[in-house]
CSV table of C-alpha atoms and ligand atoms in Angstrom, one decimal:
chain,number,residue,atom,x,y,z
O,1355,MET,CA,0.0,0.0,0.0
O,1356,ALA,CA,1.3,3.5,-0.9
O,1357,MET,CA,2.2,5.6,2.1
O,1358,GLU,CA,-0.1,8.3,1.0
O,1359,ASP,CA,-3.0,5.7,1.2
O,1360,VAL,CA,-1.8,4.7,4.6
O,1361,PHE,CA,-1.8,8.3,5.9
O,1362,GLU,CA,-5.2,8.8,4.3
O,1363,LYS,CA,-6.5,5.8,6.1
O,1364,LEU,CA,-5.0,6.9,9.4
O,1365,ARG,CA,-6.6,10.3,9.0
O,1366,GLY,CA,-9.9,8.6,8.4
O,1367,LEU,CA,-9.3,6.4,11.5
O,1368,GLN,CA,-8.4,9.4,13.5
O,1369,ASN,CA,-11.7,11.0,12.7
O,1370,ILE,CA,-13.6,7.8,13.5
O,1371,LEU,CA,-11.7,7.2,16.8
O,1372,SER,CA,-12.2,10.8,18.0
O,1373,GLN,CA,-15.9,10.5,17.4
O,1374,LYS,CA,-16.0,7.1,19.1
O,1375,ILE,CA,-14.1,8.4,22.2
O,1376,THR,CA,-16.4,11.4,22.5
O,1377,LEU,CA,-19.4,9.1,22.4
O,1378,GLU,CA,-17.9,6.7,24.9
O,1379,GLN,CA,-17.2,9.6,27.3
O,1380,ASP,CA,-20.8,10.9,26.8
O,1381,ILE,CA,-22.1,7.4,27.7
O,1382,GLN,CA,-20.0,7.5,30.9
O,1383,GLU,CA,-21.3,10.9,31.8
O,1384,ILE,CA,-24.9,10.0,31.4
O,1385,PRO,CA,-25.6,8.6,34.9
O,1386,LYS,CA,-24.2,11.8,36.4
O,1387,LEU,CA,-27.0,13.7,34.7
O,1388,LEU,CA,-29.5,12.1,37.0
O,1389,THR,CA,-27.5,12.5,40.2
O,1390,THR,CA,-28.8,16.0,41.1
O,1391,GLN,CA,-32.4,14.8,40.7
O,1392,GLU,CA,-31.8,11.6,42.6
O,1393,GLU,CA,-30.3,13.6,45.4
O,1394,MET,CA,-33.2,16.0,45.5
O,1395,LEU,CA,-35.6,13.1,45.6
O,1396,LEU,CA,-33.7,11.5,48.5
O,1397,ARG,CA,-33.9,14.8,50.4
O,1398,LEU,CA,-37.6,15.1,49.8
O,1399,LYS,CA,-38.1,11.6,51.1
O,1400,LYS,CA,-36.0,12.3,54.2
O,1401,THR,CA,-38.1,15.4,54.9
O,1402,PHE,CA,-41.3,13.4,54.5
O,1403,ILE,CA,-40.1,10.8,57.0
O,1404,GLU,CA,-39.2,13.5,59.5
O,1405,LYS,CA,-42.6,15.1,59.0
O,1406,ASN,CA,-44.2,11.8,59.6
O,1407,GLN,CA,-42.3,11.4,62.9
O,1408,GLU,CA,-43.4,14.8,63.9
O,1409,TYR,CA,-47.0,13.9,63.2
O,1410,GLU,CA,-46.7,10.8,65.4
O,1411,ARG,CA,-45.2,12.9,68.2
O,1412,VAL,CA,-48.0,15.5,68.0
O,1413,ARG,CA,-50.6,12.8,67.8
O,1414,LEU,CA,-49.3,11.4,71.2
O,1415,VAL,CA,-49.6,14.8,72.8
O,1416,GLU,CA,-53.0,15.2,71.3
O,1417,GLY,CA,-54.1,11.8,72.8
O,1418,GLU,CA,-52.8,12.9,76.2
O,1419,TYR,CA,-54.9,16.1,76.1
O,1420,ARG,CA,-57.9,14.2,74.9
O,1421,GLY,CA,-57.5,11.9,78.0
O,1422,LEU,CA,-57.0,14.8,80.4
O,1423,LEU,CA,-60.1,16.6,78.9
O,1424,LEU,CA,-62.1,13.5,79.4
O,1425,GLU,CA,-60.9,13.2,83.0
O,1426,ALA,CA,-61.8,16.8,83.7
O,1427,GLU,CA,-65.2,16.4,82.1
O,1428,THR,CA,-65.9,13.3,84.1
O,1429,ALA,CA,-64.8,15.0,87.4
O,1430,ARG,CA,-67.0,18.0,86.7
O,1431,GLU,CA,-70.0,15.9,85.8
O,1432,GLN,CA,-69.6,13.8,88.9
O,1433,ALA,CA,-69.3,16.9,91.1
O,1434,GLU,CA,-72.4,18.3,89.4
O,1435,MET,CA,-74.3,15.2,90.2
O,1436,LYS,CA,-73.3,15.4,93.9
O,1437,MET,CA,-74.8,18.9,94.0
O,1438,ASP,CA,-78.3,17.5,94.5
O,1439,ALA,CA,-77.2,15.6,97.6
O,1440,ILE,CA,-75.4,18.3,99.6
O,1441,THR,CA,-76.8,19.6,102.8
O,1442,THR,CA,-74.5,22.3,104.2
O,1443,GLN,CA,-73.1,25.6,102.9
O,1444,ARG,CA,-69.6,24.3,103.5
O,1445,GLU,CA,-70.3,21.2,101.4
O,1446,TYR,CA,-71.8,23.4,98.7
O,1447,GLU,CA,-68.7,25.7,98.6
O,1448,ALA,CA,-66.3,22.8,98.4
O,1449,LEU,CA,-68.2,21.2,95.6
O,1450,ASP,CA,-68.7,24.4,93.8
O,1451,LYS,CA,-65.0,25.0,93.9
O,1452,GLU,CA,-64.4,21.4,92.6
O,1453,ILE,CA,-66.8,22.1,89.7
O,1454,ARG,CA,-65.1,25.4,88.8
O,1455,ASP,CA,-61.6,23.9,89.0
O,1456,ALA,CA,-62.7,20.9,86.8
O,1457,ALA,CA,-64.4,23.3,84.3
O,1458,GLU,CA,-61.3,25.5,84.2
O,1459,LYS,CA,-59.1,22.5,83.5
O,1460,GLU,CA,-61.6,21.3,80.9
O,1461,GLN,CA,-61.4,24.7,79.2
O,1462,GLN,CA,-57.6,24.7,79.3
O,1463,TYR,CA,-57.3,21.1,78.0
O,1464,ARG,CA,-59.8,21.8,75.2
O,1465,LYS,CA,-57.8,24.8,74.1
O,1466,GLU,CA,-54.6,22.6,74.1
O,1467,LEU,CA,-56.4,19.9,72.3
O,1468,GLN,CA,-57.6,22.3,69.6
O,1469,LYS,CA,-54.1,23.6,69.2
O,1470,GLU,CA,-52.7,20.1,68.7
O,1471,GLU,CA,-55.5,19.3,66.3
O,1472,ARG,CA,-54.7,22.3,64.2
O,1473,LEU,CA,-51.0,21.4,64.3
O,1474,LEU,CA,-51.9,17.8,63.2
O,1475,ALA,CA,-54.0,19.2,60.3
O,1476,ASP,CA,-51.1,21.5,59.2
O,1477,ILE,CA,-48.6,18.6,59.3
O,1478,ASP,CA,-51.1,16.4,57.5
O,1479,GLU,CA,-51.4,19.1,54.8
O,1480,GLN,CA,-47.7,19.5,54.5
O,1481,MET,CA,-47.2,15.7,54.2
O,1482,LYS,CA,-49.8,15.6,51.4
O,1483,GLN,CA,-48.0,18.3,49.5
O,1484,GLN,CA,-44.6,16.6,50.0
O,1485,ALA,CA,-46.1,13.2,48.9
O,1486,SER,CA,-47.4,14.7,45.7
O,1487,LEU,CA,-44.1,16.5,45.1
O,1488,ILE,CA,-42.2,13.2,45.6
O,1489,GLU,CA,-44.6,11.5,43.3
O,1490,ARG,CA,-44.0,14.1,40.6
O,1491,GLN,CA,-40.3,14.0,41.1
O,1492,GLU,CA,-40.3,10.2,40.8
O,1493,GLN,CA,-42.3,10.3,37.6
O,1494,GLU,CA,-40.0,13.0,36.1
O,1495,LEU,CA,-36.9,11.0,37.1
O,1496,ALA,CA,-38.4,7.9,35.5
O,1497,GLU,CA,-39.2,9.8,32.3
O,1498,ARG,CA,-35.7,11.3,32.3
O,1499,ARG,CA,-34.1,7.9,32.9
O,1500,THR,CA,-36.0,6.5,29.9
O,1501,GLY,CA,-34.9,9.4,27.7
O,1502,ILE,CA,-31.4,9.0,28.8
O,1503,GLU,CA,-31.4,5.3,28.2
O,1504,ALA,CA,-32.7,5.9,24.7
O,1505,GLU,CA,-29.9,8.4,24.2
O,1506,ALA,CA,-27.3,6.0,25.5
O,1507,ALA,CA,-28.6,3.3,23.2
O,1508,GLU,CA,-28.5,5.7,20.3
O,1509,LYS,CA,-24.9,6.6,21.1
O,1510,ALA,CA,-24.0,2.9,21.5
O,1511,GLU,CA,-25.5,2.3,18.0
O,1512,ARG,CA,-23.4,5.1,16.6
O,1513,ILE,CA,-20.3,3.6,18.1
O,1514,ARG,CA,-21.2,0.3,16.6
O,1515,MET,CA,-21.5,1.9,13.1
O,1516,LEU,CA,-18.2,3.7,13.6
O,1517,GLU,CA,-16.5,0.5,14.6
O,1518,GLU,CA,-17.8,-1.1,11.4
O,1519,GLN,CA,-16.1,1.8,9.4
O,1520,GLU,CA,-13.1,1.3,11.6
O,1521,ARG,CA,-12.8,-2.4,10.7
O,1522,LYS,CA,-12.9,-1.6,7.0
O,1523,LEU,CA,-10.1,1.0,7.4
O,1524,ASN,CA,-8.1,-1.4,9.6
O,1525,GLU,CA,-7.9,-4.0,6.9
O,1526,ASP,CA,-4.3,-4.3,5.5
O,1527,MET,CA,-3.0,-2.1,8.2
O,1528,ASP,CA,-0.2,-3.1,10.6
O,1529,PRO,CA,-1.9,-4.1,13.9
O,1530,GLU,CA,1.0,-2.7,15.9
O,1531,VAL,CA,0.8,0.7,14.2
O,1532,LEU,CA,-3.0,0.7,14.8
O,1533,PHE,CA,-2.6,-0.2,18.4
O,1534,LYS,CA,-0.1,2.6,19.0
O,1535,PHE,CA,-2.2,5.0,16.9
O,1536,GLU,CA,-5.4,4.4,19.0
O,1537,ARG,CA,-3.4,4.8,22.2
O,1538,ILE,CA,-2.0,8.1,21.0
O,1539,ILE,CA,-5.4,9.4,20.0
O,1540,ARG,CA,-6.8,8.4,23.4
O,1541,ASN,CA,-3.9,10.0,25.3
O,1542,LYS,CA,-3.5,13.1,23.1
O,1543,MET,CA,-7.2,14.1,22.9
O,1544,GLY,CA,-7.9,13.2,19.3
O,1545,LYS,CA,-4.7,13.9,17.4
O,1546,GLY,CA,-2.7,10.9,16.4
O,1547,ILE,CA,-1.4,11.9,13.0
O,1548,VAL,CA,0.1,15.4,12.4
O,1549,THR,CA,2.1,17.2,9.7
O,1550,ILE,CA,5.6,18.4,10.1
O,1551,ARG,CA,6.2,22.0,9.1
O,1552,GLY,CA,9.6,23.5,8.8
O,1553,GLY,CA,11.0,20.5,10.5
O,1554,VAL,CA,8.7,21.0,13.5
O,1555,CYS,CA,6.1,18.5,14.7
O,1556,THR,CA,2.8,20.4,14.6
O,1557,GLY,CA,1.5,18.1,17.4
O,1558,CYS,CA,4.0,19.1,20.1
O,1559,HIS,CA,5.9,21.9,18.4
O,1560,MET,CA,9.3,20.4,19.0
O,1561,ILE,CA,12.0,20.7,16.4
O,1562,LEU,CA,12.7,17.3,15.1
O,1563,PRO,CA,16.1,15.8,14.6
O,1564,ALA,CA,17.1,16.3,11.0
O,1565,GLN,CA,17.1,12.6,10.2
O,1566,PHE,CA,13.6,12.3,11.4
O,1567,ALA,CA,12.4,15.2,9.3
O,1568,ASN,CA,14.1,13.6,6.4
O,1569,GLU,CA,12.5,10.2,6.9
O,1570,VAL,CA,9.1,11.9,7.2
O,1571,ARG,CA,9.6,13.7,4.0
O,1572,LEU,CA,10.7,10.6,2.2
O,1573,GLY,CA,7.5,9.0,3.3
O,1574,GLU,CA,8.7,5.5,3.0
O,1575,GLU,CA,7.6,4.3,6.3
O,1576,ILE,CA,5.6,5.3,9.3
O,1577,VAL,CA,7.6,7.6,11.6
O,1578,PHE,CA,6.5,8.4,15.2
O,1579,CYS,CA,7.4,11.8,16.7
O,1580,PRO,CA,10.1,11.0,19.3
O,1581,TYR,CA,8.6,13.6,21.7
O,1582,CYS,CA,4.8,13.1,21.5
O,1583,SER,CA,4.6,9.7,19.7
O,1584,ARG,CA,2.2,11.0,17.1
O,1585,ILE,CA,2.5,9.7,13.5
O,1586,LEU,CA,4.2,12.3,11.3
O,1587,PHE,CA,3.6,13.0,7.7
O,1588,TYR,CA,4.8,15.5,5.3
O,1589,GLU,CA,2.3,17.8,3.5
O,1590,GLU,CA,3.4,20.3,0.9
O,1591,ALA,CA,2.8,23.7,2.2
O,1592,THR,CA,-0.3,25.5,1.0
O,1593,GLN,CA,-0.1,28.9,-0.7
O,1594,GLY,CA,-1.0,30.8,2.5
O,1595,GLU,CA,1.7,29.0,4.5
O,1596,GLU,CA,4.3,29.7,1.8
O,1597,ASP,CA,3.5,33.4,2.1
O,1598,PHE,CA,3.8,33.1,5.8
O,1599,PHE,CA,7.2,31.5,5.5
O,1600,ALA,CA,8.1,34.0,2.7
O,1601,HIS,CA,9.3,31.2,0.4
O,1602,ASP,CA,10.1,32.4,-3.0
O,1603,ASP,CA,8.3,29.7,-4.9
O,1604,SER,CA,6.9,31.2,-8.0
O,1605,GLY,CA,6.6,27.9,-9.9
O,1606,SER,CA,3.9,27.9,-12.5
O,1607,LEU,CA,1.1,25.5,-12.2
O,1608,SER,CA,1.2,25.0,-16.0
O,1609,ASP,CA,4.4,23.1,-15.6
O,1610,LEU,CA,4.1,20.7,-12.8
O,1611,ASP,CA,7.5,19.0,-13.5
O,1612,ASP,CA,9.2,22.3,-13.0
O,1613,LEU,CA,7.2,23.0,-9.9
O,1614,GLU,CA,8.1,19.8,-8.3
O,1615,ASP,CA,11.7,20.3,-9.1
O,1616,ASP,CA,11.6,23.8,-7.5
O,1617,GLU,CA,9.9,22.5,-4.4
O,1618,TYR,CA,12.4,19.7,-4.1
O,1619,ASP,CA,15.2,22.2,-4.2
O,1620,ASP,CA,13.4,24.3,-1.6
O,1621,GLU,CA,13.0,21.3,0.7
O,1622,GLU,CA,16.7,20.6,0.4
O,1623,GLU,CA,17.5,24.1,1.5
O,1624,GLU,CA,15.1,23.9,4.4
O,1625,GLU,CA,16.4,20.6,5.6
O,1626,GLU,CA,19.9,22.1,5.7
O,1627,LYS,CA,18.6,25.0,7.7
O,1628,VAL,CA,16.8,22.8,10.2
O,1629,ALA,CA,19.8,20.6,10.5
O,1630,ILE,CA,22.0,23.6,11.3
O,1631,ASP,CA,19.4,24.8,13.8
O,1632,TYR,CA,19.2,21.5,15.4
O,1633,ASP,CA,23.0,21.1,15.7
O,1634,GLU,CA,23.3,24.4,17.4
B,1861,LIG,ZN1,5.5,15.6,18.4
């Protein structure tokens, strides 16, 4: 296979692998999207349980007042019944006091009881609101989970399709090169194959040893950058870049042979320059 074809395949693979890696990361991130909602739901449930405990406590107090009220009522009623049987003023006064005391207690306990009953009704109302909020949140979470699962499945399907393309491109390629290439792409965030420009790796911007730059330009085999491990390839500079580097390359497109010769000469000069830079 011609090196240009190999590089072309590697660039294609780079594209596929970056997409695949992004999708894989997305799939890993997906469960985190639910965390906030799940935590909120847990807090709501905890509050609901606490409210329920409060309700039980208030209900006990309410029960106590209900008992006390009954006792006071009974005491008053019994005292009132005894009223018919009294004979002396002293007895009357004692009984009258008993009745008034019991009635006073009765009134006090009734007030307390009403207070507790109102409190219970309030708590009950709050619990109802919380319960419906919990129900809504659970429903929302379930819907969101379904949506997210569909999204994950869709991403997994896209990965599967990319892997199919990847397999096609991988045919006839050196497995060792492919292994290194994928590892570089995973480590270097998407770039596994880069051009050299002016003897510099455009991946890590290091000046390459002259013999490396040479090998890359010859394009006879796959060369890995000694600094960042990316695969290097040589690309003839575009017009803009030539302007930038102020190359005097006025070769005419109408005569490609001449142009190639000119470029070849330029390259030779550039190599010498880089070699000198490097030696320094
Ligand atoms: Zn490099």
